[in-house]
Coordinates of C-alpha atoms in Angstrom, one line a residue:
Chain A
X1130 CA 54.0 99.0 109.5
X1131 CA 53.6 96.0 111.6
X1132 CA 55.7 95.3 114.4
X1133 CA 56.3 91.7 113.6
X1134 CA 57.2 93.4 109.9
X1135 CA 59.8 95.3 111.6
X1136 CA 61.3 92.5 113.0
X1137 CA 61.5 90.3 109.9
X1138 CA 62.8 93.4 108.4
X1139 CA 65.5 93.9 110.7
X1140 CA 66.7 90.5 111.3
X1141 CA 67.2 89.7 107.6
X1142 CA 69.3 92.9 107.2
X1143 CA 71.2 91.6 110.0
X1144 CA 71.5 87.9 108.5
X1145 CA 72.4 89.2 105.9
X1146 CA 75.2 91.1 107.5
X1147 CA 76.3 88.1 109.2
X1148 CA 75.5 85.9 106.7
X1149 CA 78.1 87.8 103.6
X1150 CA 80.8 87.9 106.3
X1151 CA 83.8 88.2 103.9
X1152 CA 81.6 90.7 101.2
X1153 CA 80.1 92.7 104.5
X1154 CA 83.3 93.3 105.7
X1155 CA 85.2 94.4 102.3
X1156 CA 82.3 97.0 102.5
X1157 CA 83.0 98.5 105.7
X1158 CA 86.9 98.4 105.0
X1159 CA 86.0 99.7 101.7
X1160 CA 84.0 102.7 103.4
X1161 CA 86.1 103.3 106.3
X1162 CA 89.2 103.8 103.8
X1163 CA 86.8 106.1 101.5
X1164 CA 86.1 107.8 104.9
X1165 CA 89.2 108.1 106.5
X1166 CA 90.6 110.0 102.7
X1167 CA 87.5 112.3 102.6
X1168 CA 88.0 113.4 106.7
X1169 CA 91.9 113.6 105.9
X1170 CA 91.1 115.9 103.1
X1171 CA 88.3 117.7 105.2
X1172 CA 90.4 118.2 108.1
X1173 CA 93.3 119.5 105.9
X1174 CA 91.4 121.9 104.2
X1175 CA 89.4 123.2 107.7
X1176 CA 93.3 123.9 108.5
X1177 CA 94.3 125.9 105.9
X1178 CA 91.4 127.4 105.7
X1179 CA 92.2 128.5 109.2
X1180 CA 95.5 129.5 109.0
X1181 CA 94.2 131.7 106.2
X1182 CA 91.9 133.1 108.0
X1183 CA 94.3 134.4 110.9
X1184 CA 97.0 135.3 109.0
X1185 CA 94.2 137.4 107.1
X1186 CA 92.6 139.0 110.2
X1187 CA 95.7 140.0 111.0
X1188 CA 95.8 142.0 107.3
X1189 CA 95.2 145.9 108.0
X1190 CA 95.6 149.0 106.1
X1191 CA 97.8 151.7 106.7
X1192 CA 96.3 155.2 105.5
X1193 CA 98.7 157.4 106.2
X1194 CA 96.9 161.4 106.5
X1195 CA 98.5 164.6 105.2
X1196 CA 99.9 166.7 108.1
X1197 CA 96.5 169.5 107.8
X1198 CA 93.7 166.9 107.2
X1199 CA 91.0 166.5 109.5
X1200 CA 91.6 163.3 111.4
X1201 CA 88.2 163.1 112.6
X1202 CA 86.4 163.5 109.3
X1203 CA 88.5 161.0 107.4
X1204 CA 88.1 158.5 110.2
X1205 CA 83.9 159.0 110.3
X1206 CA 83.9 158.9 106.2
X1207 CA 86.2 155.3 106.8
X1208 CA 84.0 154.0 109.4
X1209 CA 80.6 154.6 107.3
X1210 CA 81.3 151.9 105.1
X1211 CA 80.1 148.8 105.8
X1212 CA 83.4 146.9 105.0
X1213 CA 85.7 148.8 107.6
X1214 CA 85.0 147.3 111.2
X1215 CA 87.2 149.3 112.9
X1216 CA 89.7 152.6 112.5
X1217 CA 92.3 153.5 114.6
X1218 CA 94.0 156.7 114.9
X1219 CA 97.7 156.0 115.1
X1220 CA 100.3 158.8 115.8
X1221 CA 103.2 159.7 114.4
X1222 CA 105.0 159.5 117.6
X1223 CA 103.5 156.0 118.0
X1224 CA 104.5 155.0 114.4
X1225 CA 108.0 156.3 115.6
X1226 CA 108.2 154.0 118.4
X1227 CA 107.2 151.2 116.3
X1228 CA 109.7 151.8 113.5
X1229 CA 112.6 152.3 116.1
X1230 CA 111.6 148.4 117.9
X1231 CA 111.3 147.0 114.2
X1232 CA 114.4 147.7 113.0
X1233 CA 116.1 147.1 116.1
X1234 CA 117.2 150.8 117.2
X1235 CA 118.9 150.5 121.0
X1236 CA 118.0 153.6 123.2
X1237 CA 118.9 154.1 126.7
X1238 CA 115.7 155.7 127.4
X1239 CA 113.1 153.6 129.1
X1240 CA 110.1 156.5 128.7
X1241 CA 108.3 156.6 125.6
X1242 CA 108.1 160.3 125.3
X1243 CA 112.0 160.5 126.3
X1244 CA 112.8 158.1 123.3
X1245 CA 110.5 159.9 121.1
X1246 CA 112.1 162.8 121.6
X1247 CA 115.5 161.4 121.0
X1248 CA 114.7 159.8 117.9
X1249 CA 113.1 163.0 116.7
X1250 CA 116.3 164.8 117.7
X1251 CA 118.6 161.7 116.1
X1252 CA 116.7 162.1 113.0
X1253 CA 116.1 165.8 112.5
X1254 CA 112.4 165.7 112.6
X1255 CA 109.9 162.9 112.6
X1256 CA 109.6 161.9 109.3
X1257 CA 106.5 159.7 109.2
X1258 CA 102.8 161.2 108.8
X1259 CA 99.9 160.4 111.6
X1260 CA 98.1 157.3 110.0
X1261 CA 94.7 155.3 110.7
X1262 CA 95.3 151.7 111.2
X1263 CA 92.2 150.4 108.9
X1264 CA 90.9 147.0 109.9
X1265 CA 88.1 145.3 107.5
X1266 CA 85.3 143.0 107.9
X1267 CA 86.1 140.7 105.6
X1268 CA 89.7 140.5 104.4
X1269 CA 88.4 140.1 100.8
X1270 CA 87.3 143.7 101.1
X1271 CA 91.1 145.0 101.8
X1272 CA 91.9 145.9 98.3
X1273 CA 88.0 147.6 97.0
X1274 CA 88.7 149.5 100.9
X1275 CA 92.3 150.8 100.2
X1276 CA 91.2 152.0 96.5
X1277 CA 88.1 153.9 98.3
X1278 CA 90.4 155.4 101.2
X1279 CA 93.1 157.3 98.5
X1280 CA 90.0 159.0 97.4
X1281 CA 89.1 161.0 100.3
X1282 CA 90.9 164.2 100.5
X1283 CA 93.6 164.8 103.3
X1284 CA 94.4 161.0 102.8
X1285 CA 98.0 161.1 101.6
X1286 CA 98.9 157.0 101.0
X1287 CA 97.3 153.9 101.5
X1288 CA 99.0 150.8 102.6
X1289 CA 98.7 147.3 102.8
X1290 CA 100.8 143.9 102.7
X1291 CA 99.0 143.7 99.0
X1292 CA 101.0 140.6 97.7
X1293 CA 101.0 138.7 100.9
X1294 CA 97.1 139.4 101.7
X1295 CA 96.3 138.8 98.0
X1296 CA 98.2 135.5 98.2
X1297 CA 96.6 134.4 101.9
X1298 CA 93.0 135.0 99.7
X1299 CA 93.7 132.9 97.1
X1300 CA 95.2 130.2 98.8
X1301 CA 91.9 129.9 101.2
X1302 CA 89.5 130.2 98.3
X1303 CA 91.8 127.8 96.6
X1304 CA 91.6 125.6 99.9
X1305 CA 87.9 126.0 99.8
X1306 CA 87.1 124.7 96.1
X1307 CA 89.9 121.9 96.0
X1308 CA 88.7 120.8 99.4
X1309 CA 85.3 121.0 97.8
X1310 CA 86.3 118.9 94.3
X1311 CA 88.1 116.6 95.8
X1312 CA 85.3 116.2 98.7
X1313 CA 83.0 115.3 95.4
X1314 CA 85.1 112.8 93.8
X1315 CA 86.1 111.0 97.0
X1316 CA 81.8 111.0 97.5
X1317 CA 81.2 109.8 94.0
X1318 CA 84.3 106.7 94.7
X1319 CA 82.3 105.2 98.1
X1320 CA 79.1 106.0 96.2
X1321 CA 80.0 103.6 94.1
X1322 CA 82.3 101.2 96.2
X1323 CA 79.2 100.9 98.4
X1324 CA 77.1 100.1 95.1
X1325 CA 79.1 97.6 94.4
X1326 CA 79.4 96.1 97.5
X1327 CA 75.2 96.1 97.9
X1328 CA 75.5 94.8 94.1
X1329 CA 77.7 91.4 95.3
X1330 CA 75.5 91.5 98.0
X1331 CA 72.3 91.2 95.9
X1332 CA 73.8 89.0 93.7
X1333 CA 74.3 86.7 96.4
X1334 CA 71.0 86.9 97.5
X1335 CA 69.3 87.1 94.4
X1336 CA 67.9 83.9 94.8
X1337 CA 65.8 85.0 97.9
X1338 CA 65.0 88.0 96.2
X1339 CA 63.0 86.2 93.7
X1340 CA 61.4 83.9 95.7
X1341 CA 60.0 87.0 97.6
X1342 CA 59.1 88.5 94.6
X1343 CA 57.3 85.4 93.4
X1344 CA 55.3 85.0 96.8
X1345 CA 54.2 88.7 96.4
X1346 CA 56.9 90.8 98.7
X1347 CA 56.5 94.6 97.6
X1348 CA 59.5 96.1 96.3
X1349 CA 59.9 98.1 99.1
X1350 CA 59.4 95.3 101.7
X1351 CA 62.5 93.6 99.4
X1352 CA 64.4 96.7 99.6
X1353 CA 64.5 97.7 103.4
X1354 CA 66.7 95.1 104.6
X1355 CA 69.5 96.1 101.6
X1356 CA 69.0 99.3 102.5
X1357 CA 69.4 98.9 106.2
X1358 CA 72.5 96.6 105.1
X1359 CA 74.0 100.0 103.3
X1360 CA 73.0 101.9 106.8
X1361 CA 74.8 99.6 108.9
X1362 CA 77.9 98.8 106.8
X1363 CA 78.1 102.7 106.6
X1364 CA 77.5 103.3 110.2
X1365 CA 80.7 100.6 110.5
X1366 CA 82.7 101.9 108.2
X1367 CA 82.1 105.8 109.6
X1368 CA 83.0 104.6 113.3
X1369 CA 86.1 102.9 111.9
X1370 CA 87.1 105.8 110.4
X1371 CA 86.4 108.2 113.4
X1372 CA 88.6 105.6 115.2
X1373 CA 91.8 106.1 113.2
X1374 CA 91.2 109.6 112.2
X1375 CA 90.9 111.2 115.7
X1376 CA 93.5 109.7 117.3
X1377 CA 96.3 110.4 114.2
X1378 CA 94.8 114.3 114.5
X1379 CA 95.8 114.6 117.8
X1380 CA 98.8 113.1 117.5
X1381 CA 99.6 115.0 114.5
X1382 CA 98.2 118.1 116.7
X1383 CA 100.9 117.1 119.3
X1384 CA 103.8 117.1 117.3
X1385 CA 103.4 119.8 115.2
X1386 CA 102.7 122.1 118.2
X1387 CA 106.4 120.4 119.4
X1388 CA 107.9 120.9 116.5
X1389 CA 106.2 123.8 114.1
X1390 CA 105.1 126.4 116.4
X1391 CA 104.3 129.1 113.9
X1392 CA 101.3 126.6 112.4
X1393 CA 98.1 126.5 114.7
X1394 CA 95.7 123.6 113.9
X1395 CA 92.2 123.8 114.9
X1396 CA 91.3 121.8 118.0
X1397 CA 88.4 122.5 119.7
X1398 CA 86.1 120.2 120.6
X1399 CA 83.2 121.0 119.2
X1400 CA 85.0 121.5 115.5
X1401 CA 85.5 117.4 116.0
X1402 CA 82.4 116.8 117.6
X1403 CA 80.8 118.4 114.1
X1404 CA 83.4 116.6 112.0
X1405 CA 83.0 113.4 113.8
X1406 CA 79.2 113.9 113.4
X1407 CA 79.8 114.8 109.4
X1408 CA 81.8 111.0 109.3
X1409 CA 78.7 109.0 110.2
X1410 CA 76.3 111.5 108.6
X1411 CA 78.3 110.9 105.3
X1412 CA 78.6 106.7 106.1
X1413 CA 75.1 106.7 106.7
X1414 CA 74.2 108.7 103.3
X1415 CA 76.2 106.9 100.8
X1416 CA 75.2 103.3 102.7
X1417 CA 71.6 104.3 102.0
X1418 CA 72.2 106.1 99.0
X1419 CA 74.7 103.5 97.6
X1420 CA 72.3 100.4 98.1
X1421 CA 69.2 102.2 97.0
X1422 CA 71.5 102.9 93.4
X1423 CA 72.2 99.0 92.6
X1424 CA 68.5 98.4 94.0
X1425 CA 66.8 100.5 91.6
X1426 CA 68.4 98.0 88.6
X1427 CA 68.1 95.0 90.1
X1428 CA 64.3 95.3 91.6
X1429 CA 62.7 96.6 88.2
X1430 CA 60.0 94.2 87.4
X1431 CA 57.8 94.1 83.9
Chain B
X945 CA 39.2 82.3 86.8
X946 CA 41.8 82.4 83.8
X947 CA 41.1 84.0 80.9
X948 CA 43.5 84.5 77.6
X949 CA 41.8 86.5 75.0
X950 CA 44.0 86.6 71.9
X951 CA 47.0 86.6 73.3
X952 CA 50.6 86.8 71.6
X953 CA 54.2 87.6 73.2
X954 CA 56.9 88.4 70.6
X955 CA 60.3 88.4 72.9
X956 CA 62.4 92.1 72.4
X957 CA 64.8 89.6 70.6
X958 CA 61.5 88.7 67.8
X959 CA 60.8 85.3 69.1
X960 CA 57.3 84.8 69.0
X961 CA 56.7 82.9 71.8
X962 CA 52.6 82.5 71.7
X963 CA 50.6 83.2 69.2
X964 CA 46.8 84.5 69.3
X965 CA 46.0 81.6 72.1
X966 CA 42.4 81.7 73.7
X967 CA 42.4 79.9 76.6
X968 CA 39.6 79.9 79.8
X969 CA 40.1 77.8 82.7
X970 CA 37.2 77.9 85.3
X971 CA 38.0 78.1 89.2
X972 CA 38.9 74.4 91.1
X973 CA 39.6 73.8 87.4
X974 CA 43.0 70.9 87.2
X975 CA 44.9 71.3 83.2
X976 CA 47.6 70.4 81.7
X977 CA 49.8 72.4 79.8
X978 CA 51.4 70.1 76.9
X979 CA 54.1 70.8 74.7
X980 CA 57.5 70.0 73.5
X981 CA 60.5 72.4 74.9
X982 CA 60.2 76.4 73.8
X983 CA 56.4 75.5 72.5
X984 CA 55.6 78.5 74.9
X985 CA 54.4 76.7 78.2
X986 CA 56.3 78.6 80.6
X987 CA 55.9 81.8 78.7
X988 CA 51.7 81.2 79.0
X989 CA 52.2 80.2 83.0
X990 CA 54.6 83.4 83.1
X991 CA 51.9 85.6 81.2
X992 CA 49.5 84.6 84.5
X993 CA 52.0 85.7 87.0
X994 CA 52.5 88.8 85.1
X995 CA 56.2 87.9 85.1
X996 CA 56.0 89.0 81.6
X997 CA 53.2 90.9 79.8
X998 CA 51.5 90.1 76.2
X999 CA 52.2 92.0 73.4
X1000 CA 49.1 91.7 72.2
X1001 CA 45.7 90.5 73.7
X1002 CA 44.0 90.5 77.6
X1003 CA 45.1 88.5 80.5
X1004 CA 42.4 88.1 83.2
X1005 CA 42.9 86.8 86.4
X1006 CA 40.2 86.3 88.9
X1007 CA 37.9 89.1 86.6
X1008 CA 40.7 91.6 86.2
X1009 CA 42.8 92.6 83.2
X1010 CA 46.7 92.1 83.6
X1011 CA 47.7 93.0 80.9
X1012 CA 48.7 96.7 81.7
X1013 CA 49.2 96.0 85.7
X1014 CA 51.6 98.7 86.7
X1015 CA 54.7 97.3 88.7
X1016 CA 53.5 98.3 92.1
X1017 CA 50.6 96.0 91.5
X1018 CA 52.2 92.9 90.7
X1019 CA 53.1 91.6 93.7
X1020 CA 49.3 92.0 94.8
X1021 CA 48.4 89.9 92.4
X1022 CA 51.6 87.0 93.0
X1023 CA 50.0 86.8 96.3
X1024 CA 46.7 85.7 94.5
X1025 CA 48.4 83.3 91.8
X1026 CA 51.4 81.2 93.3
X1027 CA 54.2 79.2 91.0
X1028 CA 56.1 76.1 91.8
X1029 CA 59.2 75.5 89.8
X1030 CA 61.2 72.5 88.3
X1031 CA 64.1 73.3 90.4
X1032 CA 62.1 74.1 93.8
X1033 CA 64.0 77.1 94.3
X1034 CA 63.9 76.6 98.4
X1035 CA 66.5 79.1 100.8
X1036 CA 69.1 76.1 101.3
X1037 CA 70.2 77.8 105.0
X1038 CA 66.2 78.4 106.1
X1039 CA 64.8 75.0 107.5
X1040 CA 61.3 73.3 106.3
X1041 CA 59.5 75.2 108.5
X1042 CA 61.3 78.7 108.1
X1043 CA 60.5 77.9 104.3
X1044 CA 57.4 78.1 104.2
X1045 CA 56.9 80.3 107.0
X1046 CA 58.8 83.1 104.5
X1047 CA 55.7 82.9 102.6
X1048 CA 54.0 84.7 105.2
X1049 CA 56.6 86.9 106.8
X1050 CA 57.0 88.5 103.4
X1051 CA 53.7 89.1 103.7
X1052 CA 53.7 90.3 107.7
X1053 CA 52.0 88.1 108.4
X1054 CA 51.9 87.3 112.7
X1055 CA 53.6 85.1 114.4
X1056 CA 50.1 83.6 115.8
X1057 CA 49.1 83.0 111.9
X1058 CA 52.6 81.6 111.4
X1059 CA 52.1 79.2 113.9
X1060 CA 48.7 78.3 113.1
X1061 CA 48.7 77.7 109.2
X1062 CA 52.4 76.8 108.7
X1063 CA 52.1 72.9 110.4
X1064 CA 48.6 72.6 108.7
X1065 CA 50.3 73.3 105.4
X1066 CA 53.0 70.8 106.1
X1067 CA 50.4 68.5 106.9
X1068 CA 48.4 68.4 104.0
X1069 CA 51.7 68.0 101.6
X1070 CA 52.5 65.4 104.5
X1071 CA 56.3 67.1 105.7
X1072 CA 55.3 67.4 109.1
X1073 CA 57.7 65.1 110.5
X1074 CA 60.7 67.1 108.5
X1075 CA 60.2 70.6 109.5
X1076 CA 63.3 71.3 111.3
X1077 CA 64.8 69.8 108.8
X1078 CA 67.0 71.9 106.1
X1079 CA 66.0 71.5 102.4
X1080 CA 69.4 69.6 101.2
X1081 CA 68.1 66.9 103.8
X1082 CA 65.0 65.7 101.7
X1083 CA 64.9 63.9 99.0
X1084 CA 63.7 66.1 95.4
X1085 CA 60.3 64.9 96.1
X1086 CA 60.0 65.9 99.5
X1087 CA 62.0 69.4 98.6
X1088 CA 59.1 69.9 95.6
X1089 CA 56.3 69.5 98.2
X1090 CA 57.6 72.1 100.6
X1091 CA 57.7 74.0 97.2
X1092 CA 53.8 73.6 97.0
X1093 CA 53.6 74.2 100.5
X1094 CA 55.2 77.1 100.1
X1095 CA 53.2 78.2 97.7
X1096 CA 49.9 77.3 99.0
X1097 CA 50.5 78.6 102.9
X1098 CA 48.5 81.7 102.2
X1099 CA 46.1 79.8 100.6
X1100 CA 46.2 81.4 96.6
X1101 CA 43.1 80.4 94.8
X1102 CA 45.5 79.9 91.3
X1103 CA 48.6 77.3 92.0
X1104 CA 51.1 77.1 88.7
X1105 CA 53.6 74.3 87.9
X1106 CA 55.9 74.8 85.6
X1107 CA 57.1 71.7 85.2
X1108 CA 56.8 70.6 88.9
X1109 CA 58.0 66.8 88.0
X1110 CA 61.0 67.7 85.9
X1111 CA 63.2 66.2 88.1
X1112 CA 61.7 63.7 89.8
X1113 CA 61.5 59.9 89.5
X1114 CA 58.7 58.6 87.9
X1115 CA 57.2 57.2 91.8
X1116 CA 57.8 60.5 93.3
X1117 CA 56.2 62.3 89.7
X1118 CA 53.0 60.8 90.2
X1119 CA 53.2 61.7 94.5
X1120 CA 53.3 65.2 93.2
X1121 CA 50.7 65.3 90.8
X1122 CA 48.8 63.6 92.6
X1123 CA 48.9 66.0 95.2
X1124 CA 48.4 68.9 93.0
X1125 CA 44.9 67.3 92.1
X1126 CA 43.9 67.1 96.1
X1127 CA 44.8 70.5 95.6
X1128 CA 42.5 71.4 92.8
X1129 CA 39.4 68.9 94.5
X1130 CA 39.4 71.9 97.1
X1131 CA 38.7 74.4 95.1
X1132 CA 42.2 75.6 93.7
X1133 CA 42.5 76.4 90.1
X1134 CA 45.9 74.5 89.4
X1135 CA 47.4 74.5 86.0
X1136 CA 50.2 72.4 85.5
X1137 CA 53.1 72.4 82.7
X1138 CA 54.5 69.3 81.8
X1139 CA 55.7 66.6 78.7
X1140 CA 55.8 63.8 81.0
X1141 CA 53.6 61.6 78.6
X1142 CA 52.9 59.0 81.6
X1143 CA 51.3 61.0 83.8
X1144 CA 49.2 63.0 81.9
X1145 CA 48.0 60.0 80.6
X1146 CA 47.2 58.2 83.3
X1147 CA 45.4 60.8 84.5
X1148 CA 43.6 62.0 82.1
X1149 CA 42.8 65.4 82.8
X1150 CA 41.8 68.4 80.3
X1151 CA 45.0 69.0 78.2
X1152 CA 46.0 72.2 76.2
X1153 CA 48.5 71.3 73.7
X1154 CA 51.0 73.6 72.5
X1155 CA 53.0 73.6 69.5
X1156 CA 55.3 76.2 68.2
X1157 CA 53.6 79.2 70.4
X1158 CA 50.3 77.7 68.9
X1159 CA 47.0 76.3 71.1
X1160 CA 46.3 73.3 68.5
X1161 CA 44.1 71.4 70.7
X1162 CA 42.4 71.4 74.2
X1163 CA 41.1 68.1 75.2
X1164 CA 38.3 68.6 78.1
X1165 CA 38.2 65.7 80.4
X1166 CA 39.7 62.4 79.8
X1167 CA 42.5 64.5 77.3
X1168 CA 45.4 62.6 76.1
X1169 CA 49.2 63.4 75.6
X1170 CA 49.1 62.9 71.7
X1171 CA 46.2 63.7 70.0
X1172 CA 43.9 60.8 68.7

């Protein structure tokens, strides 16, 4: 393409920004709104999904081992599956200790092996088994990993937090596909916001657009300023949106670490930088994409 | 340089529009289209500039068949066969100059070729004084002969004129057709649509009469409005 093409190019999509002032900027409000719901749903849905995700890393199974079995056998067979990342031998002493803290048992003794003892002695025995504390991959895998551990022999029970883990799953694949739905309707609405938008536009302009059809403009020569129109309205309406959405996550970042301090957002950097990035990547798409819809009627000749 | 070879266009709503016309108009030619309102004149000047295609029949244009021009090609041939319209149809917010100059821009053309055929366009359809001027400062006379400018700065060897006078006094009519006939004495095939009576008479050109989407008579030189 020519160079003094390029320019005419560009400075008509530009007049034409400047020129359908009022229309130009209902398009960039328009997309900046569409923007600012789609990041607000984005950014909620990153959350959950990563409040899932820790609450569900935290998920472990308990297999507790029958007082003969072979400790180091049953921890091999665990670990040879692909699922199981790690398997920790826990004794029964330690499991002792643990149960004491938890429910809240006061001992005078500041030794571990002192308190064990006097717990043992308190109780009559220790009453719990040795254990391996199971941790998985992928938390999916928790309840196919448990069924598999009760099989091997010397393994007396398996445990996990089945209803809470099973809950924390399906609330982040719920997360995951709602975010997702919702992503796609709030994409189809400025898909077709934009359309319009280019549609006024055209219709403004449709005047112009004949003559150059009549003095022998291509249809692609006509289209690249609409389309560059779309580009920059979305480019607008994407930095608008960046502007108020940022600023309302941190804030919202600040006050629920105040206030909430068992929920822990995301904020890093680079998760914005990305998301920020997404924004225009998305304003630039549907500007393109939305123009190049309403084009495709308009511009059909014989 | 024009050929129609049995040409009919029946509208998707069944008006038949034209109806089997054979019509050949030879390069530098100057004719008048004649007719009363929906006899098919702007449907035969919108068959040249593919605008429309036939239903039935060829259109050739400078030796090739548009008939079956595919989309793409169309505005290849636009830049061959130009149209000026009744109502000028100029960018009101794009001075004189700018005006014409789109004509060329669409067309990338440089700014060097801008600047050297633009002013001798103006010239010839004798605007030069106005181009910085913006359309809705001219008078409809003035406004249909940056129109022809327009369509003549990239020098088209077919000019069209569908009814080019239609709103013009009767003074400023006979500027204009006048004009278009310097036009044709250099070599461009112009065909003009019209029922101004007057001028056709007066100048007494070849005249294709249409009635009813019907050719009933094409008067070589020295053609009359009504038949004799």
């Amino acid at each position: 393409m020519r160079l003094n093409t390029i320019e005419f190019l560009l400075q008509q999509s530009w007049e034409g920004v400047v020129r359908n002032g009022l229309v130009s900027l209902a398009a960039v409000a328009n997309i900046a709104v569409a923007l600012v719901v789609l990041g607000a749903i984005v950014l909620t849905g990153v959350n959950l999904q990563h409040m899932a995700s820790l609450q569900a890393e935290a998920a472990v199974i308990t297999v507790d081992l029958e007082d003969e079995a072979d400790t180091a056998e049953i921890q091999a067979a665990l670990l040879g599956r692909q699922q199981v990342k790690e398997a920790k031998f826990v004794g029964k002493d330690e499991s002792l200790l643990k149960w004491a803290e938890r429910i809240g048992l006061e001992l005078p003794e500041p030794d571990p092996d002192r308190r064990v003892k006097l717990i043992t002695e308190l109780l009559g025995g220790n009453p719990l088994p040795d254990s391996l504390c199971v941790k998985p991959v992928d938390p999916q895998d928790i309840p196919a990993i448990a069924a598999e551990a009760k099989k091997i022999p010397g393994v007396a029970e398996v445990r996990y937090g089945e209803q809470v883990t099973e809950k924390l799953l399906t609330l982040a694949r719920g997360t995951k596909i709602s975010g997702l739905v919702m992503g796609l309707i709030m994409g189809a609405a400025t898909l077709l916001i934009i359309g319009t938008t280019i549609r006024l536009t055209i219709y403004a302009r449709r005047r112009e657009i004949r003559i150059m059809q009549l003095v022998g403009a291509t249809n692609w020569f006509i289209r690249i300023p609409f389309l560059l129109e779309g580009v920059f309205q979305g480019l607008a309406g994407a930095l608008i949106a960046i502007i108020i959405l940022l600023p309302a996550y941190s804030y919202a970042q600040g006050y629920i670490d105040r206030n909430l301090e068992f929920i822990n957002l995301v904020y890093s950097t680079e998760v914005l930088a990305i998301f920020a990035f997404g924004l225009v990547a998305c304003g630039l798409v549907f500007g393109a994409a939305g123009s190049a819809l309403s084009l495709r009627r308009y511009l059909r000749v014989v | 340089m024009i050929h129609l070879q049995q040409v009919s266009v029946v509208y998707p709503n069944g008006t038949r529009a034209l109806s089997n016309v054979d019509l050949h108009i030879e390069r530098g030619e100057f004719a008048f289209i004649t007719g009363a309102s929906g006899s098919g004149k702007s449907t035969l000047l919108a068959l040249v500039y593919r605008d429309i295609a036939p239903t039935e029949g060829k259109v050739i244009v400078d030796g090739q068949d548009i008939a079956k021009l595919p989309p793409r090609r169309v505005p290849y041939l636009r830049r061959k066969v130009s149209v000026v319209f009744q109502d000028f149809r100029l960018l009101p917010d794009k001075t004189i100059w700018e005006n014409v100059g789109f004509a060329l821009d669409v067309l990338g053309a440089s700014r060097r070729e801008k600047h050297h055929k633009v002013p001798l366009t103006l010239e010839l359809v004798g605007l030069s004084s106005k181009a910085e001027d913006y359309p809705r400062e001219l008078s409809a006379g003035e406004q249909q002969r940056v129109c022809i400018a327009r369509s003549l700065v990239n020098m088209p060897p077919v000019l069209l004129a569908d009814e080019p006078t239609g709103n013009l006094d009767p003074d400023m009519s006979w500027e204009i057709v006048q004009l278009l006939a310097d036009i044709a004495g250099q070599g461009t095939t112009v065909v003009m649509a019209t029922h101004d009576k007057r001028i056709v008479d007066r100048m007494g050109r070849r005249v294709v009469q249409l009635v009813q989407g019907m050719m009933v008579r094409d008067a070589k030189e020295g053609g009359r409005y009504d038949a004799p």
